XYZ file of C-alpha atoms in Angstrom:
473
model
C 41.669 60.651 -30.273
C 40.595 60.708 -33.860
C 41.478 57.371 -36.555
C 43.833 58.549 -38.671
C 43.390 59.649 -42.340
C 43.707 57.498 -45.576
C 43.964 57.960 -48.666
C 42.054 55.111 -49.599
C 39.204 56.417 -46.910
C 40.060 60.565 -48.578
C 38.820 58.865 -52.177
C 35.946 57.414 -50.404
C 35.087 60.215 -49.039
C 35.760 62.684 -52.344
C 33.793 60.626 -54.378
C 30.472 61.071 -52.189
C 31.208 64.208 -52.065
C 31.727 64.624 -55.983
C 28.133 63.634 -56.036
C 26.770 66.332 -53.949
C 28.940 69.670 -55.776
C 30.016 70.309 -59.458
C 32.923 69.672 -60.158
C 34.590 73.290 -60.529
C 33.692 73.557 -56.673
C 36.448 71.116 -55.945
C 39.475 71.405 -55.967
C 42.865 69.016 -55.257
C 45.368 70.799 -57.784
C 48.256 71.487 -55.047
C 49.134 74.502 -56.932
C 45.245 75.804 -56.533
C 44.468 74.456 -53.019
C 48.044 75.345 -51.513
C 47.298 79.363 -49.945
C 44.377 77.952 -48.168
C 46.705 76.503 -45.847
C 48.061 80.465 -44.914
C 46.428 83.095 -43.506
C 46.860 87.062 -42.107
C 48.660 85.647 -39.855
C 53.109 84.565 -38.833
C 52.030 81.237 -38.468
C 52.978 79.130 -41.860
C 50.471 76.267 -43.250
C 51.161 72.595 -44.507
C 49.718 72.731 -47.760
C 49.904 68.741 -48.307
C 47.561 68.747 -45.465
C 44.436 69.826 -47.922
C 43.233 66.732 -49.906
C 40.735 69.062 -51.073
C 39.118 72.635 -51.117
C 35.576 72.182 -51.181
C 33.989 75.958 -51.804
C 29.914 75.194 -51.401
C 27.096 77.343 -52.698
C 24.567 76.461 -50.515
C 23.485 75.053 -47.211
C 22.320 71.908 -48.682
C 25.950 70.886 -50.654
C 27.830 72.405 -46.759
C 24.792 69.379 -44.690
C 26.466 67.256 -47.964
C 30.411 67.400 -47.077
C 29.412 67.513 -43.085
C 27.409 63.951 -43.352
C 30.303 62.380 -45.514
C 32.935 64.026 -43.418
C 31.840 63.125 -40.398
C 30.400 59.448 -41.299
C 34.646 58.911 -42.490
C 36.209 60.771 -39.244
C 37.940 63.509 -41.800
C 38.988 66.846 -40.252
C 37.030 69.908 -42.046
C 38.252 72.941 -41.667
C 36.397 76.205 -42.561
C 37.633 78.934 -44.600
C 36.398 82.701 -44.657
C 38.596 85.477 -46.856
C 41.969 84.621 -44.642
C 42.149 87.645 -43.779
C 42.665 86.182 -39.814
C 46.229 87.448 -38.087
C 45.957 84.271 -35.115
C 45.903 81.235 -37.926
C 42.511 79.972 -37.195
C 41.837 79.124 -40.234
C 45.014 76.703 -41.264
C 44.409 73.582 -41.427
C 46.776 71.635 -38.494
C 45.963 67.680 -39.408
C 44.964 66.592 -42.905
C 41.443 65.964 -43.892
C 39.317 69.019 -46.429
C 39.390 72.933 -46.880
C 35.847 74.050 -46.519
C 35.395 77.644 -48.128
C 32.824 79.977 -47.945
C 33.351 82.541 -50.303
C 31.284 80.821 -53.003
C 27.913 81.665 -49.568
C 28.693 84.737 -50.692
C 24.319 86.233 -51.946
C 22.838 89.028 -49.791
C 19.499 87.611 -49.650
C 16.744 90.353 -48.013
C 17.904 93.810 -46.681
C 14.857 95.122 -44.211
C 13.786 98.683 -44.133
C 11.853 97.209 -41.418
C 12.716 94.996 -39.132
C 15.955 96.610 -40.250
C 17.767 93.711 -40.418
C 20.101 92.339 -42.988
C 20.068 88.199 -43.920
C 22.945 87.305 -45.455
C 24.681 83.994 -46.680
C 28.179 83.602 -44.737
C 30.941 84.689 -47.370
C 29.588 88.153 -47.723
C 31.925 90.784 -47.660
C 30.719 92.995 -44.277
C 31.102 96.016 -46.401
C 29.397 95.011 -48.925
C 26.372 94.453 -46.481
C 26.176 98.419 -45.422
C 26.668 99.458 -49.337
C 23.392 97.028 -50.265
C 21.936 98.560 -46.805
C 22.712 102.050 -48.139
C 19.810 102.404 -50.414
C 17.095 102.403 -47.350
C 19.461 104.155 -45.478
C 20.936 101.632 -42.945
C 24.324 99.774 -42.959
C 25.922 97.064 -40.671
C 28.082 98.923 -37.780
C 31.199 96.716 -36.734
C 34.038 97.464 -39.278
C 36.836 95.723 -38.790
C 40.210 96.755 -40.499
C 39.383 94.140 -43.220
C 35.610 95.156 -43.711
C 36.585 95.477 -47.456
C 37.532 92.424 -47.514
C 36.821 90.293 -44.858
C 33.631 87.943 -45.256
C 30.619 88.319 -42.559
C 31.768 84.804 -41.620
C 35.193 85.094 -40.647
C 34.199 88.317 -38.882
C 31.249 85.835 -36.999
C 33.619 83.101 -36.245
C 36.171 85.614 -34.450
C 33.659 87.791 -32.828
C 34.749 91.224 -35.138
C 35.401 94.621 -33.359
C 36.290 97.484 -35.791
C 36.284 101.492 -34.575
C 31.824 101.856 -34.474
C 32.327 99.153 -31.123
C 32.847 102.117 -28.899
C 29.057 103.008 -29.651
C 27.531 99.995 -31.706
C 29.088 96.989 -29.797
C 31.337 94.170 -31.492
C 30.229 91.659 -33.964
C 28.610 89.126 -31.287
C 25.633 92.593 -30.074
C 25.201 92.944 -34.357
C 23.738 89.381 -34.591
C 20.196 88.312 -34.152
C 20.435 84.464 -35.543
C 22.386 82.291 -37.157
C 22.117 79.522 -39.776
C 24.908 76.330 -38.814
C 24.897 72.784 -40.293
C 26.275 70.863 -37.532
C 28.287 67.901 -37.501
C 26.768 65.618 -38.143
C 24.950 67.344 -41.699
C 21.939 68.450 -39.650
C 20.734 72.516 -39.320
C 19.926 75.183 -36.551
C 18.693 78.363 -36.592
C 19.416 80.042 -33.726
C 17.377 82.917 -32.920
C 14.798 84.912 -34.565
C 14.608 88.042 -36.811
C 13.835 90.132 -33.604
C 15.718 92.948 -31.015
C 14.245 90.610 -27.447
C 14.711 87.104 -27.622
C 15.065 85.672 -24.206
C 13.490 82.013 -25.168
C 16.042 79.318 -24.078
C 19.714 79.395 -23.849
C 22.090 82.095 -26.322
C 23.263 80.003 -29.302
C 23.473 82.636 -31.537
C 25.797 83.998 -28.356
C 27.641 80.446 -28.920
C 28.397 79.822 -32.400
C 29.483 84.393 -32.947
C 33.198 83.585 -31.855
C 33.299 79.958 -32.340
C 35.826 79.509 -35.101
C 34.580 77.232 -36.612
C 35.472 74.154 -34.280
C 31.453 73.903 -33.528
C 29.802 74.054 -36.755
C 29.945 76.058 -39.740
C 27.476 79.183 -40.196
C 25.701 79.851 -43.704
C 23.833 82.124 -43.358
C 22.959 85.162 -40.360
C 20.466 88.010 -39.459
C 22.753 91.101 -38.678
C 20.849 94.138 -37.279
C 21.023 97.418 -39.727
C 21.441 100.733 -38.022
C 20.008 104.322 -39.458
C 22.855 106.154 -40.850
C 23.731 108.723 -38.402
C 22.640 112.483 -40.331
C 25.899 114.622 -39.556
C 29.231 112.470 -38.744
C 32.050 114.549 -37.521
C 35.168 114.010 -36.106
C 38.072 116.011 -34.281
C 41.506 114.447 -33.288
C 43.970 115.928 -30.794
C 48.112 115.574 -30.287
C 49.062 114.937 -26.638
C 52.810 114.920 -25.063
C 52.679 111.371 -24.620
C 50.193 108.575 -24.213
C 49.394 109.300 -20.247
C 48.274 112.447 -21.317
C 46.092 110.910 -23.801
C 44.565 108.325 -21.413
C 43.823 111.202 -19.389
C 41.902 112.391 -21.620
C 40.020 110.217 -23.338
C 39.118 109.517 -18.739
C 38.134 112.699 -18.685
C 35.925 112.429 -21.762
C 34.414 109.396 -20.202
C 33.904 111.176 -16.753
C 32.139 113.977 -18.714
C 29.517 111.434 -20.348
C 30.797 112.325 -23.888
C 28.940 108.972 -26.085
C 31.570 108.682 -29.024
C 30.724 107.115 -31.976
C 34.663 106.660 -32.208
C 37.040 107.121 -30.082
C 40.847 105.801 -30.726
C 43.961 105.870 -29.689
C 47.945 106.299 -31.423
C 51.455 106.322 -31.095
C 51.962 106.752 -34.496
C 53.127 110.355 -35.365
C 54.750 109.043 -38.642
C 51.717 108.711 -39.628
C 51.119 112.206 -39.351
C 54.855 113.472 -40.958
C 53.849 112.048 -44.439
C 50.933 114.160 -44.803
C 51.815 116.907 -45.356
C 48.397 118.693 -43.976
C 49.785 117.114 -40.738
C 53.609 116.955 -40.424
C 53.105 119.970 -38.434
C 51.612 118.304 -35.870
C 53.555 114.753 -36.132
C 55.325 115.429 -32.920
C 56.470 112.616 -30.038
C 53.583 111.635 -28.033
C 50.168 110.538 -28.839
C 47.219 111.252 -30.538
C 43.440 111.377 -29.856
C 41.165 110.458 -32.464
C 37.268 110.909 -31.279
C 33.969 110.778 -33.799
C 30.351 111.746 -32.868
C 27.012 110.694 -35.079
C 23.762 111.880 -34.531
C 22.284 114.825 -35.331
C 22.802 118.303 -33.995
C 25.957 117.848 -32.866
C 27.546 120.639 -33.151
C 27.889 121.395 -29.828
C 28.385 117.877 -29.180
C 31.604 118.950 -31.399
C 32.622 121.905 -29.301
C 32.321 120.417 -25.675
C 34.917 116.954 -26.725
C 37.005 119.913 -28.615
C 37.511 122.124 -24.788
C 37.754 119.162 -23.459
C 40.776 117.992 -24.724
C 42.048 121.123 -25.115
C 41.472 121.634 -21.415
C 43.578 118.482 -20.877
C 46.205 120.733 -22.981
C 45.819 118.422 -26.300
C 46.650 120.013 -29.463
C 43.581 120.041 -31.809
C 43.772 119.263 -35.204
C 40.461 120.175 -37.163
C 39.312 117.408 -39.249
C 36.944 119.182 -40.931
C 37.809 120.092 -44.836
C 35.830 123.461 -46.507
C 33.046 120.141 -47.141
C 32.906 119.343 -43.850
C 34.955 116.328 -44.780
C 36.405 114.033 -41.674
C 37.710 111.054 -43.227
C 41.167 112.075 -43.394
C 42.294 111.180 -39.711
C 40.270 108.178 -40.203
C 41.475 106.218 -42.686
C 45.353 107.488 -41.353
C 44.370 105.296 -38.077
C 43.079 102.442 -40.473
C 46.528 102.636 -42.818
C 49.053 102.136 -39.973
C 52.985 101.246 -41.514
C 52.760 98.446 -43.836
C 55.962 96.318 -42.843
C 57.982 94.596 -45.410
C 56.799 91.283 -45.983
C 60.470 90.403 -44.378
C 60.173 91.546 -41.254
C 59.138 88.484 -38.506
C 56.584 90.333 -36.538
C 54.369 89.376 -34.440
C 50.586 90.880 -34.048
C 48.359 91.205 -31.100
C 45.492 92.496 -29.868
C 44.904 92.718 -26.136
C 41.954 94.085 -24.148
C 42.802 95.953 -20.962
C 40.007 98.139 -18.569
C 40.356 101.355 -19.580
C 41.882 102.462 -16.369
C 44.930 100.091 -17.225
C 45.206 101.117 -20.557
C 48.071 103.550 -20.050
C 49.394 101.249 -17.665
C 49.584 98.824 -20.487
C 51.105 101.613 -23.427
C 53.419 101.499 -20.963
C 54.008 97.906 -20.687
C 54.079 98.075 -24.425
C 57.221 99.782 -24.776
C 59.002 98.556 -22.015
C 59.120 94.699 -23.566
C 60.400 96.519 -27.617
C 62.836 98.466 -25.922
C 64.456 95.488 -23.293
C 64.267 92.835 -26.601
C 65.673 95.786 -28.548
C 62.850 95.443 -31.390
C 60.374 97.798 -33.044
C 57.162 98.210 -32.219
C 53.532 100.025 -33.147
C 50.615 100.524 -31.204
C 47.396 101.529 -31.579
C 43.825 100.956 -29.788
C 39.928 101.012 -29.932
C 40.472 103.431 -27.037
C 37.239 103.538 -26.133
C 36.895 100.060 -25.119
C 40.337 99.009 -23.973
C 41.743 96.957 -27.091
C 45.569 97.383 -28.102
C 46.702 95.913 -31.131
C 50.451 95.550 -30.997
C 52.489 94.233 -33.474
C 56.393 93.987 -32.256
C 58.762 93.569 -34.536
C 62.487 93.655 -36.766
C 63.754 93.230 -40.116
C 66.879 90.821 -40.230
C 69.325 92.406 -42.787
C 71.315 88.716 -42.867
C 70.222 84.724 -42.352
C 71.920 84.303 -38.661
C 69.921 86.751 -37.453
C 66.793 85.613 -38.117
C 66.913 82.690 -34.793
C 67.578 85.421 -32.493
C 65.136 88.062 -33.870
C 62.506 85.317 -33.725
C 62.766 84.569 -29.872
C 63.160 87.895 -29.091
C 60.126 88.762 -30.998
C 57.809 85.463 -29.430
C 59.536 86.414 -25.656
C 58.135 89.598 -26.408
C 54.730 88.472 -26.802
C 54.978 86.493 -24.644
C 55.584 88.932 -22.134
C 52.289 91.568 -23.509
C 50.036 88.685 -22.522
C 51.276 87.709 -18.813
C 51.418 91.730 -18.508
C 47.565 92.220 -19.993
C 46.689 89.002 -18.057
C 48.228 90.927 -14.863
C 46.432 94.346 -15.389
C 42.701 92.964 -15.636
C 42.663 91.657 -19.153
C 42.033 89.127 -21.645
C 44.795 87.493 -24.720
C 42.482 88.714 -27.345
C 39.613 91.640 -27.799
C 39.314 90.404 -31.561
C 41.251 88.689 -33.248
C 40.623 85.034 -31.859
C 42.358 82.082 -30.229
C 43.700 80.553 -33.373
C 46.724 78.405 -33.450
C 48.765 81.264 -31.825
C 46.697 81.495 -28.390
C 45.428 77.933 -28.165
C 48.314 76.912 -25.330
C 47.626 80.291 -23.720
C 43.917 79.819 -23.629
C 43.998 78.287 -20.224
C 46.458 80.642 -18.437
C 43.214 82.993 -18.764
C 40.213 81.479 -18.642
C 41.131 78.337 -15.924
C 40.767 74.871 -16.206
C 37.166 74.781 -14.723
C 35.890 76.599 -17.440
C 37.875 75.010 -19.778
C 36.217 71.313 -18.668
C 33.094 73.217 -19.796
C 34.258 73.711 -23.217
C 35.450 71.001 -24.189
C 32.491 69.579 -23.086
C 30.343 71.752 -25.426
C 32.453 70.433 -27.954
C 32.019 67.458 -27.536
C 28.212 68.015 -27.421
C 28.287 70.143 -31.171
C 30.906 67.629 -32.275
C 31.063 63.915 -30.619
C 33.765 63.013 -33.824
C 35.845 65.613 -33.686
C 35.939 66.808 -36.961
C 35.306 70.748 -36.734
C 39.036 72.501 -36.927
C 40.088 70.037 -34.895
C 43.733 70.797 -33.302
C 43.204 73.952 -32.312
C 42.086 75.252 -28.497
C 39.253 73.663 -28.193
C 39.078 69.460 -29.181
C 36.488 67.651 -27.633
C 39.180 64.769 -26.820
C 42.246 66.175 -25.928
C 41.914 66.988 -22.393
C 45.999 67.793 -22.671
C 43.995 70.957 -23.967
C 43.583 71.990 -20.276
């Protein structure tokens, strides 16, 4: 087990770090460091655990930080933009927070190899913005892409609406520059599409949530911006009918760029343009991209109509098709006082209707409100169970029911052959539950891998993969 970190050890480490970083890249003022104890999850961190927030601007500076922290056995929690929903970037042991926000340079856009080399503090959408001058874009598009960093996306293997066609983050990363716990660096891949030499370290680091090393740069794939993009929506009587229509699309070999399912008619009700479609039921959104796609859109429309869908024309006179997708991304915001959970279980497409039914039943039985939206093309269902307390006396009871509902959600997902998370990661929320999905043999292998990369267990310790804690399994 890791030794306790004393103030004397912290002071010694900070002395060395001050020789490696600029003064403005080291924050110790509690009023400045406190926000780094939180993310967008429902978990509250302890700001007192943060001895300093370190803001390196180069890989060499990250190397110095980890070399010193490894020497003194000081925990380091790496953090991107703080948009995580499972507490993955919240420190749970006393030490330093290493923020990648100043590792924000786009090194190169290569239109021939169709790749981008970027530091990991770059905001996700900035990659597409930079690549657009070459007619290229970066495909994975989590809902937080306007603010989340590519490093955070890499840490959780983030997804998004386009993943049904273009894959998740792991499918779009060719190589990573990683600083290991001892301060050494490794480049995990090559700037090539085909690379089968050796074990896939790139794939191992994507989704590792800062447990194995600090990713400082990434080479990501770019795609050609489609010549045409069109979206069609359809409203159905309920989730079963909508899921049946989705299955029909795949049975007819439709290859959507986006395929979304939502049971949130109030989104439509809030828009005068679509208010007449805001009936109790479900809506399916299908986007097709490519060239000469009119015939394919007509085929999709015919299939949706043939499944008893009421078609929503998503195009105006200029051919714009962003309205419905913007609605999809703008699910109702909950008041800050709402007691809530975030879930993103993933299930086989054939089980989506069953899983939606489970969500609705759990909410009803626990007396809670809910929202449910799915990346229907890959079975990833995003849920929130919530309730707004009207008095302090209700808080404890609501919290217990919300927690119980979330637990039942996870069990229901596993029961239909699904997973605990599709793109949010494990973090704090799923740490104790992960062995339920993976099994002890799998967890033992993963703890062994952690020991190889981080033998002193300084990287994001106390989470779901502690090298020195067999009880995690």
